[in-house]
Tab-separated table of C-alpha atoms and ligand atoms in Angstrom:
chain	number	residue	atom	x	y	z
W	1	MET	CA	-12.141	-5.339	9.963
W	2	SER	CA	-10.296	-4.962	13.249
W	3	GLY	CA	-12.465	-3.491	15.976
W	4	GLU	CA	-16.252	-3.367	15.675
W	5	PRO	CA	-17.107	-1.556	12.412
W	6	ALA	CA	-19.637	1.239	12.794
W	7	ASP	CA	-23.123	0.658	11.415
W	8	LEU	CA	-23.232	3.225	8.625
W	9	ARG	CA	-27.012	3.078	8.087
W	10	GLY	CA	-27.923	5.702	10.712
W	11	PRO	CA	-25.289	8.174	9.463
W	12	LEU	CA	-26.396	7.606	5.847
W	13	GLU	CA	-30.046	8.226	6.733
W	14	ALA	CA	-29.094	11.475	8.484
W	15	PHE	CA	-26.726	12.606	5.732
W	16	ALA	CA	-29.104	11.756	2.903
W	17	ALA	CA	-32.126	13.415	4.558
W	18	ASP	CA	-32.216	16.288	2.013
W	19	VAL	CA	-31.252	14.233	-0.998
W	20	GLU	CA	-33.577	12.531	-3.381
W	21	CYS	CA	-32.571	8.886	-3.182
W	22	ASN	CA	-33.950	5.547	-2.111
W	23	LEU	CA	-32.234	4.326	1.045
W	24	ALA	CA	-33.512	0.783	0.466
W	25	GLU	CA	-31.057	0.650	-2.463
W	26	ALA	CA	-28.019	1.257	-0.254
W	27	ARG	CA	-24.906	-0.830	-1.012
W	28	LEU	CA	-21.768	-1.312	1.077
W	29	PHE	CA	-18.259	-1.521	-0.386
W	30	ARG	CA	-14.877	-1.958	1.298
W	31	ALA	CA	-11.183	-1.796	0.439
W	32	PRO	CA	-8.208	-2.581	2.706
W	33	GLY	CA	-4.971	-0.807	3.575
W	34	ARG	CA	-1.734	-2.685	2.917
W	35	ILE	CA	1.594	-3.528	4.419
W	36	ASN	CA	4.502	-4.407	2.187
W	37	LEU	CA	6.397	-7.487	3.369
W	38	MET	CA	9.177	-7.086	0.808
W	39	GLY	CA	9.986	-5.163	-2.371
W	40	ASP	CA	10.046	-1.402	-1.966
W	41	HIS	CA	10.794	1.033	-4.779
W	42	THR	CA	10.697	-1.854	-7.206
W	43	ASP	CA	7.151	-1.436	-8.569
W	44	TYR	CA	7.920	1.603	-10.732
W	45	ASN	CA	11.085	-0.152	-11.924
W	46	GLY	CA	9.224	-3.110	-13.420
W	47	GLY	CA	10.153	-5.271	-10.434
W	48	LEU	CA	8.623	-7.559	-7.837
W	49	VAL	CA	6.615	-6.717	-4.709
W	50	LEU	CA	5.118	-8.839	-1.936
W	51	PRO	CA	2.480	-6.797	-0.074
W	52	ALA	CA	-0.442	-8.048	2.004
W	53	ALA	CA	-3.782	-6.331	2.505
W	54	ILE	CA	-4.495	-5.703	6.178
W	55	ASP	CA	-7.656	-6.021	8.246
W	56	TYR	CA	-7.942	-2.243	8.536
W	57	GLU	CA	-10.158	-0.911	5.804
W	58	THR	CA	-12.224	1.894	4.307
W	59	ARG	CA	-15.947	1.316	3.832
W	60	ILE	CA	-18.538	3.279	1.941
W	61	LEU	CA	-22.302	2.854	2.219
W	62	CYS	CA	-24.020	4.600	-0.667
W	63	VAL	CA	-27.161	4.976	-2.752
W	64	PRO	CA	-27.658	6.173	-6.327
W	65	SER	CA	-28.577	9.868	-6.459
W	66	GLU	CA	-28.355	12.817	-8.807
W	67	ARG	CA	-25.058	14.277	-7.582
W	68	VAL	CA	-22.000	12.814	-5.831
W	69	LYS	CA	-22.297	13.735	-2.148
W	70	LEU	CA	-20.088	12.157	0.469
W	71	GLU	CA	-19.325	12.565	4.118
W	72	SER	CA	-16.630	10.916	6.217
W	73	LEU	CA	-17.270	9.812	9.783
W	74	ASP	CA	-13.576	10.133	10.614
W	75	VAL	CA	-12.079	13.167	8.926
W	76	GLU	CA	-13.081	16.662	7.913
W	77	GLY	CA	-13.778	17.392	4.275
W	78	THR	CA	-16.769	17.451	1.982
W	79	VAL	CA	-17.713	16.311	-1.462
W	80	ASP	CA	-20.531	17.770	-3.507
W	81	LEU	CA	-19.969	17.225	-7.197
W	82	SER	CA	-21.935	16.700	-10.372
W	83	ALA	CA	-22.384	13.045	-11.376
W	84	ALA	CA	-19.423	13.297	-13.775
W	85	GLY	CA	-17.337	14.961	-11.076
W	86	ASP	CA	-16.604	18.012	-13.206
W	87	GLU	CA	-18.540	20.674	-11.320
W	88	GLY	CA	-19.009	21.391	-7.613
W	89	CYS	CA	-16.681	21.571	-4.649
W	90	VAL	CA	-14.381	19.333	-2.691
W	91	GLU	CA	-12.105	19.807	0.283
W	92	GLY	CA	-9.346	17.656	1.797
W	93	TRP	CA	-9.782	13.951	1.036
W	94	GLY	CA	-12.576	14.880	-1.402
W	95	ARG	CA	-9.856	15.676	-3.963
W	96	TYR	CA	-9.221	11.932	-4.298
W	97	ILE	CA	-12.911	11.401	-5.075
W	98	ALA	CA	-12.876	14.125	-7.728
W	99	GLY	CA	-9.688	12.600	-9.176
W	100	ILE	CA	-11.233	9.135	-9.434
W	101	LEU	CA	-14.423	10.496	-11.045
W	102	LYS	CA	-12.349	12.382	-13.606
W	103	VAL	CA	-10.241	9.359	-14.584
W	104	LEU	CA	-13.315	7.085	-14.684
W	105	ASP	CA	-15.074	9.650	-16.866
W	106	GLU	CA	-12.153	9.561	-19.302
W	107	ARG	CA	-12.436	5.746	-19.410
W	108	GLY	CA	-16.110	5.936	-20.378
W	109	ARG	CA	-18.060	5.521	-17.144
W	110	LYS	CA	-21.477	7.087	-17.610
W	111	PRO	CA	-22.177	9.913	-15.151
W	112	GLN	CA	-23.961	8.447	-12.129
W	113	GLY	CA	-24.329	10.288	-8.851
W	114	LEU	CA	-24.204	8.683	-5.446
W	115	THR	CA	-24.760	9.768	-1.884
W	116	GLY	CA	-22.740	8.021	0.765
W	117	VAL	CA	-20.963	7.933	4.085
W	118	ILE	CA	-17.420	6.677	4.550
W	119	ASP	CA	-15.530	5.372	7.522
W	120	SER	CA	-12.039	4.010	7.765
W	121	SER	CA	-9.874	2.155	10.241
W	122	VAL	CA	-6.729	2.564	8.111
W	123	PRO	CA	-4.443	4.956	9.982
W	124	VAL	CA	-3.690	8.022	7.861
W	125	GLY	CA	-0.133	9.093	7.020
W	126	ARG	CA	1.570	6.006	8.440
W	127	GLY	CA	2.618	4.323	5.224
W	128	LEU	CA	-0.270	1.830	5.222
W	129	SER	CA	-1.880	3.226	2.049
W	130	SER	CA	-4.957	4.863	3.478
W	131	SER	CA	-5.328	6.862	0.266
W	132	ALA	CA	-5.285	3.727	-1.910
W	133	ALA	CA	-7.953	2.192	0.360
W	134	LEU	CA	-10.135	5.290	-0.106
W	135	GLU	CA	-9.554	5.414	-3.853
W	136	VAL	CA	-10.284	1.731	-4.380
W	137	ALA	CA	-13.351	1.649	-2.104
W	138	PHE	CA	-14.839	4.660	-3.854
W	139	ALA	CA	-13.900	3.565	-7.385
W	140	THR	CA	-15.451	0.128	-6.718
W	141	ALA	CA	-18.663	1.796	-5.547
W	142	ALA	CA	-18.725	4.331	-8.395
W	143	CYS	CA	-18.264	1.602	-11.023
W	144	ALA	CA	-20.837	-0.731	-9.449
W	145	LEU	CA	-23.533	1.943	-9.198
W	146	ALA	CA	-22.956	2.992	-12.817
W	147	GLY	CA	-22.918	-0.639	-14.017
W	148	PHE	CA	-19.419	0.038	-15.385
W	149	GLU	CA	-17.019	-2.899	-15.437
W	150	LEU	CA	-13.243	-2.721	-15.500
W	151	GLU	CA	-10.660	-5.490	-15.198
W	152	PRO	CA	-9.158	-5.482	-11.675
W	153	LEU	CA	-5.787	-4.172	-12.844
W	154	GLU	CA	-7.436	-1.500	-14.972
W	155	LEU	CA	-9.323	-0.355	-11.892
W	156	ALA	CA	-6.007	-0.298	-10.002
W	157	GLU	CA	-4.505	1.849	-12.759
W	158	VAL	CA	-7.468	4.279	-12.585
W	159	CYS	CA	-6.823	4.705	-8.863
W	160	ARG	CA	-3.050	5.009	-9.313
W	161	GLU	CA	-3.529	7.680	-11.946
W	162	ALA	CA	-5.907	9.620	-9.696
W	163	GLU	CA	-3.369	9.429	-6.854
W	164	GLU	CA	-0.621	10.731	-9.114
W	165	ARG	CA	-2.743	13.640	-10.323
W	166	VAL	CA	-4.113	14.565	-6.907
W	167	ALA	CA	-1.105	14.023	-4.646
W	168	GLY	CA	1.569	14.774	-7.258
W	169	VAL	CA	3.441	11.573	-6.334
W	170	GLN	CA	4.419	9.502	-9.354
W	171	CYS	CA	3.653	6.297	-7.516
W	172	GLY	CA	3.754	2.734	-8.825
W	173	ILE	CA	0.874	0.261	-8.974
W	174	MET	CA	1.565	-1.756	-5.801
W	175	ASP	CA	-0.793	-0.124	-3.289
W	176	GLN	CA	-3.863	0.035	-5.493
W	177	ALA	CA	-3.244	-3.414	-7.001
W	178	VAL	CA	-3.025	-5.172	-3.653
W	179	ALA	CA	-6.091	-3.322	-2.328
W	180	ILE	CA	-7.985	-4.988	-5.199
W	181	LEU	CA	-6.269	-8.344	-5.776
W	182	ALA	CA	-5.371	-9.481	-2.260
W	183	GLU	CA	-6.736	-12.727	-0.856
W	184	GLU	CA	-7.297	-13.492	2.791
W	185	GLY	CA	-4.424	-15.268	4.548
W	186	THR	CA	-1.919	-14.511	1.806
W	187	ALA	CA	0.556	-11.965	0.523
W	188	THR	CA	0.292	-11.017	-3.144
W	189	LEU	CA	3.397	-11.600	-5.235
W	190	LEU	CA	3.089	-9.123	-8.101
W	191	ASP	CA	5.423	-8.825	-11.042
W	192	CYS	CA	4.973	-5.170	-11.961
W	193	ALA	CA	6.331	-5.700	-15.482
W	194	THR	CA	3.896	-8.408	-16.551
W	195	LEU	CA	1.246	-7.652	-13.887
W	196	LYS	CA	1.068	-11.385	-13.154
W	197	THR	CA	0.238	-12.283	-9.568
W	198	SER	CA	0.372	-15.305	-7.326
W	199	GLN	CA	-0.862	-15.614	-3.793
W	200	ILE	CA	1.705	-16.676	-1.201
W	201	PRO	CA	0.132	-18.095	1.975
W	202	ILE	CA	1.337	-16.481	5.182
W	203	PRO	CA	1.964	-19.376	7.574
W	204	PRO	CA	0.021	-19.381	10.862
W	205	TRP	CA	3.258	-19.288	12.877
W	206	LEU	CA	4.047	-15.863	11.417
W	207	SER	CA	2.505	-12.595	12.617
W	208	VAL	CA	2.777	-9.387	10.677
W	209	ILE	CA	2.993	-6.206	12.723
W	210	ALA	CA	2.943	-2.604	11.496
W	211	ILE	CA	4.704	-0.244	13.874
W	212	ASP	CA	4.395	3.467	13.283
W	213	SER	CA	7.486	5.496	14.154
W	214	GLY	CA	5.418	8.584	14.931
W	215	VAL	CA	7.415	10.461	12.279
W	216	GLU	CA	5.404	12.138	9.536
W	217	ARG	CA	6.605	11.294	6.043
W	218	SER	CA	6.918	14.977	5.240
W	219	LEU	CA	9.582	14.702	2.543
W	220	ALA	CA	8.125	11.548	1.108
W	221	GLY	CA	6.524	13.141	-1.974
W	222	SER	CA	9.505	15.139	-3.214
W	223	SER	CA	12.124	12.507	-2.317
W	224	TYR	CA	9.979	9.827	-3.938
W	225	ASN	CA	9.748	11.713	-7.231
W	226	ARG	CA	13.480	12.435	-7.096
W	227	ARG	CA	14.314	8.734	-6.668
W	228	ARG	CA	12.026	7.918	-9.532
W	229	ARG	CA	13.889	10.389	-11.713
W	230	GLU	CA	17.237	8.933	-10.633
W	231	CYS	CA	16.037	5.477	-11.652
W	232	GLU	CA	14.983	6.814	-15.053
W	233	GLU	CA	18.418	8.399	-15.469
W	234	ALA	CA	20.091	5.117	-14.502
W	235	LEU	CA	17.932	3.277	-17.026
W	236	SER	CA	18.767	5.590	-19.896
W	237	ALA	CA	22.512	5.443	-19.076
W	238	VAL	CA	22.397	1.623	-19.109
W	239	GLN	CA	20.334	1.631	-22.313
W	240	SER	CA	23.145	3.427	-24.149
W	241	TYR	CA	25.141	0.201	-23.768
W	242	LEU	CA	22.375	-2.388	-23.437
W	243	PRO	CA	19.580	-1.035	-25.686
W	244	GLU	CA	17.399	-4.129	-25.262
W	245	ILE	CA	16.814	-3.354	-21.552
W	246	ARG	CA	13.345	-1.843	-20.945
W	247	THR	CA	13.277	-1.533	-17.157
W	248	LEU	CA	15.952	-1.554	-14.445
W	249	SER	CA	14.601	-4.859	-13.175
W	250	GLU	CA	15.371	-6.547	-16.496
W	251	ILE	CA	19.064	-6.135	-15.769
W	252	GLY	CA	18.895	-8.902	-13.168
W	253	GLU	CA	21.590	-10.034	-10.751
W	254	ASP	CA	23.700	-11.656	-13.463
W	255	ARG	CA	24.278	-8.362	-15.297
W	256	LEU	CA	24.370	-6.081	-12.258
W	257	ASP	CA	28.173	-5.795	-12.135
W	258	GLU	CA	28.355	-4.993	-15.826
W	259	ALA	CA	25.512	-2.418	-15.657
W	260	ILE	CA	27.151	-0.675	-12.705
W	261	THR	CA	30.239	0.051	-14.820
W	262	TYR	CA	28.025	2.313	-16.978
W	263	LEU	CA	26.847	4.390	-13.997
W	264	ASP	CA	28.200	6.989	-11.596
W	265	GLU	CA	28.200	6.194	-7.893
W	266	LEU	CA	24.783	7.602	-7.027
W	267	HIS	CA	22.978	5.805	-9.847
W	268	ALA	CA	24.877	2.602	-9.084
W	269	HIS	CA	23.521	2.710	-5.527
W	270	ARG	CA	19.943	3.074	-6.755
W	271	LEU	CA	20.349	0.243	-9.257
W	272	ARG	CA	21.927	-2.093	-6.709
W	273	HIS	CA	18.947	-1.591	-4.399
W	274	VAL	CA	16.374	-2.351	-7.088
W	275	ILE	CA	18.085	-5.501	-8.359
W	276	THR	CA	18.887	-6.980	-4.951
W	277	GLU	CA	15.436	-6.083	-3.572
W	278	ASN	CA	13.771	-8.023	-6.427
W	279	ALA	CA	15.874	-11.042	-5.472
W	280	ARG	CA	14.817	-10.703	-1.831
W	281	VAL	CA	11.133	-10.705	-2.805
W	282	LEU	CA	11.627	-14.073	-4.483
W	283	GLU	CA	13.670	-15.424	-1.576
W	284	LEU	CA	10.985	-14.438	0.914
W	285	ALA	CA	8.196	-15.829	-1.264
W	286	LEU	CA	10.085	-19.117	-1.447
W	287	VAL	CA	10.607	-19.343	2.308
W	288	LEU	CA	6.923	-18.620	2.990
W	289	SER	CA	5.766	-21.065	0.322
W	290	ARG	CA	7.561	-24.018	1.889
W	291	GLY	CA	4.506	-24.448	4.090
W	292	ALA	CA	6.480	-25.752	7.074
W	293	PRO	CA	4.193	-26.219	10.112
W	294	GLU	CA	6.874	-24.580	12.300
W	295	PRO	CA	10.002	-22.685	11.275
W	296	ASP	CA	13.298	-24.402	12.073
W	297	ALA	CA	16.336	-22.428	13.207
W	298	ALA	CA	17.701	-22.237	9.665
W	299	THR	CA	14.417	-20.770	8.333
W	300	GLU	CA	14.347	-18.189	11.107
W	301	GLU	CA	17.922	-17.223	10.276
W	302	GLU	CA	17.060	-16.973	6.589
W	303	LEU	CA	14.142	-14.627	7.297
W	304	ARG	CA	16.272	-12.414	9.540
W	305	SER	CA	18.964	-12.146	6.948
W	306	ILE	CA	16.548	-11.270	4.093
W	307	TYR	CA	14.987	-8.525	6.219
W	308	ALA	CA	18.340	-7.189	7.450
W	309	ALA	CA	19.618	-6.978	3.872
W	310	SER	CA	16.474	-5.158	2.708
W	311	GLN	CA	16.677	-2.621	5.511
W	312	ALA	CA	20.371	-1.990	4.856
W	313	SER	CA	19.715	-1.548	1.147
W	314	LEU	CA	16.803	0.856	1.673
W	315	VAL	CA	18.908	2.971	4.016
W	316	ASP	CA	22.367	2.811	2.421
W	317	GLU	CA	21.733	2.304	-1.282
W	318	TYR	CA	18.345	3.972	-1.727
W	319	GLU	CA	18.688	6.546	1.062
W	320	ALA	CA	15.011	6.251	1.959
W	321	GLY	CA	15.622	5.800	5.685
W	322	HIS	CA	14.983	8.035	8.657
W	323	PRO	CA	16.861	8.020	11.990
W	324	ASN	CA	13.684	7.084	13.868
W	325	THR	CA	12.587	4.213	11.638
W	326	ASN	CA	16.209	3.015	11.569
W	327	LYS	CA	16.190	2.944	15.371
W	328	LEU	CA	12.828	1.220	15.499
W	329	VAL	CA	14.050	-1.521	13.149
W	330	GLU	CA	17.245	-1.941	15.161
W	331	ILE	CA	15.272	-2.349	18.402
W	332	ALA	CA	12.775	-4.774	16.845
W	333	MET	CA	15.515	-6.964	15.390
W	334	GLU	CA	16.979	-7.468	18.867
W	335	MET	CA	13.741	-8.872	20.281
W	336	GLU	CA	13.313	-12.552	21.032
W	337	GLY	CA	10.739	-13.933	18.598
W	338	CYS	CA	11.259	-11.213	15.964
W	339	LEU	CA	12.076	-12.808	12.603
W	340	GLY	CA	12.607	-9.633	10.617
W	341	ALA	CA	12.026	-5.884	10.533
W	342	ARG	CA	12.353	-3.262	7.835
W	343	GLN	CA	10.749	0.028	6.887
W	344	THR	CA	7.728	-0.469	4.657
W	345	GLY	CA	6.296	1.598	1.813
W	346	ALA	CA	7.947	4.747	0.526
W	347	GLY	CA	10.116	5.387	3.615
W	348	TRP	CA	11.498	8.669	4.979
W	349	GLY	CA	9.528	8.019	8.177
W	350	GLY	CA	6.172	6.271	8.537
W	351	SER	CA	5.871	2.635	9.569
W	352	ILE	CA	8.086	-0.392	9.767
W	353	VAL	CA	6.940	-3.955	9.204
W	354	VAL	CA	7.920	-6.565	11.767
W	355	ILE	CA	7.455	-10.265	11.204
W	356	ALA	CA	7.439	-12.210	14.436
W	357	ARG	CA	6.672	-15.686	15.669
W	358	SER	CA	2.928	-15.677	16.371
W	359	ASP	CA	3.477	-16.948	19.918
W	360	ALA	CA	5.716	-13.925	20.623
W	361	ALA	CA	3.872	-11.171	18.707
W	362	ARG	CA	1.853	-9.771	21.614
W	363	ASP	CA	4.886	-9.648	23.893
W	364	VAL	CA	7.328	-7.999	21.503
W	365	VAL	CA	5.080	-5.000	20.845
W	366	PRO	CA	5.175	-3.340	24.312
W	367	SER	CA	8.897	-4.037	24.692
W	368	ILE	CA	9.695	-2.445	21.339
W	369	ALA	CA	7.517	0.585	22.145
W	370	GLU	CA	9.140	1.079	25.543
W	371	ARG	CA	12.693	0.895	24.247
W	372	TYR	CA	11.833	3.180	21.330
W	373	LEU	CA	10.331	5.766	23.680
W	374	ASN	CA	13.446	5.693	25.851
W	375	ALA	CA	15.719	6.040	22.843
W	376	THR	CA	13.859	8.746	20.909
W	377	GLY	CA	11.159	10.251	23.136
W	378	LYS	CA	8.595	9.236	20.481
W	379	THR	CA	5.567	7.022	20.846
W	380	ALA	CA	5.381	4.025	18.535
W	381	SER	CA	1.962	2.540	17.887
W	382	ALA	CA	1.561	-0.990	16.654
W	383	LEU	CA	-1.107	-2.888	14.742
W	384	ILE	CA	-0.983	-6.661	14.576
W	385	CYS	CA	-2.401	-7.255	11.108
W	386	ALA	CA	-4.319	-10.208	9.728
W	387	PRO	CA	-3.829	-10.648	5.961
W	388	ALA	CA	-7.164	-9.600	4.453
W	389	GLY	CA	-8.910	-9.936	1.109
W	390	GLY	CA	-9.087	-7.238	-1.575
W	391	ALA	CA	-11.935	-4.805	-2.259
W	392	SER	CA	-15.432	-6.240	-2.232
W	393	GLU	CA	-19.095	-5.488	-1.838
W	394	ILE	CA	-20.599	-6.601	1.461
W	395	THR	CA	-24.096	-7.786	0.740
W	396	GLY	CA	-27.099	-8.278	2.965
W	397	ILE	CA	-26.293	-5.318	5.179
W	398	MET	CA	-29.704	-3.630	4.742
W	399	ASN	CA	-31.509	-6.730	5.992
W	400	GLN	CA	-29.611	-6.972	9.256
W	401	PRO	CA	-31.217	-5.576	12.389
W	402	LYS	CA	-29.855	-2.200	13.373
W	403	PRO	CA	-27.946	-2.100	16.659
W	404	THR	CA	-30.048	-0.671	19.467
A	501	GLA	C1	4.533	4.123	-2.139
A	501	GLA	C2	3.999	4.038	-3.565
A	501	GLA	C3	4.155	2.619	-4.130
A	501	GLA	C4	5.583	2.096	-3.951
A	501	GLA	C5	6.066	2.325	-2.519
A	501	GLA	C6	7.529	1.989	-2.345
A	501	GLA	O1	3.740	3.355	-1.287
A	501	GLA	O2	2.640	4.410	-3.615
A	501	GLA	O3	3.772	2.595	-5.489
A	501	GLA	O4	6.450	2.649	-4.891
A	501	GLA	O5	5.879	3.664	-2.092
A	501	GLA	O6	7.718	0.635	-2.554
């Protein structure tokens, strides 16, 4: 994880002082945040996504105990629940824990308490899926301690369902799936219709940077659900003429023009975004998979044009933009060494993703931030991200010497 991770053993010993549990049995689990390189608002339309897990993650050190008791080292909120999660109290982020316990209970996990401390380096509210990292880290721990096994994508679905219930956002599977399935050094190409994945290596000449616009995604939940509804409306209108179609993504580029004739203007915009965005995911995956040791001018141009088209589509067709993220993307795209920029995740504020030549990454960041501050008066903060692996247990931690 970026930065020196805190040793959670001291905090766990202090937190678990009143609880009956054996600290020698402590186990450490982690799950990463994510950045989406390409493919937004496609996952819930049976489409393609290409996210990467990032080296900012949520960790939980925990021991089996009678109840579920958790503390975070970073944010306020408490959890004190029965082992099945159905009785007790939660505040703030604890609602996600209660949500996960409830869904796991419905899937047959036997009630098993745990006492633990959590810390996270995933920035909250910036569109880097801090909630998915929390959900997946906790669900991984809760399953492991109860000896309950789920297929990776089933675990992702448990976490997605909990998110939907707790946050009221009818999100797709992308964030939770990548937090589980990601592999170091790669982006995960996920077909959300078949749930098939393949890992696309991110070449060493390419750096991935998340830049936060400093704008809260305040409307994200309601606008997100509205877009989802619009997509469902578009699907049922198309199905009246093409009954064999099961998701918008099945329409494909070859039938896009025909399908649009069955829609009004608004729904045509939404459909056009989904279909063209799926195509851009494949284009990007192909460019990255070529494995060239250095990009030539044509490859650089290709990347810029894929990213420019995605940004335009998100803003004009899907109307998920925000003046500040639009500005940030515009500034980034003008920088020497920048090979693409677009908003990432749900939109309506939050972060943008910038792909840059690795030899230029450190220099572009301060220049972008300075020009953005001059243009908007807002501070942009950047994270240069290394593509990380999905959720895992970190073993051997209890045998290491404690820092003095
Ligand atoms: C949020 C959701 C995802 C996905 C993106 C947009 O991050 O949680 O499921 O729909 O928005 O691509």
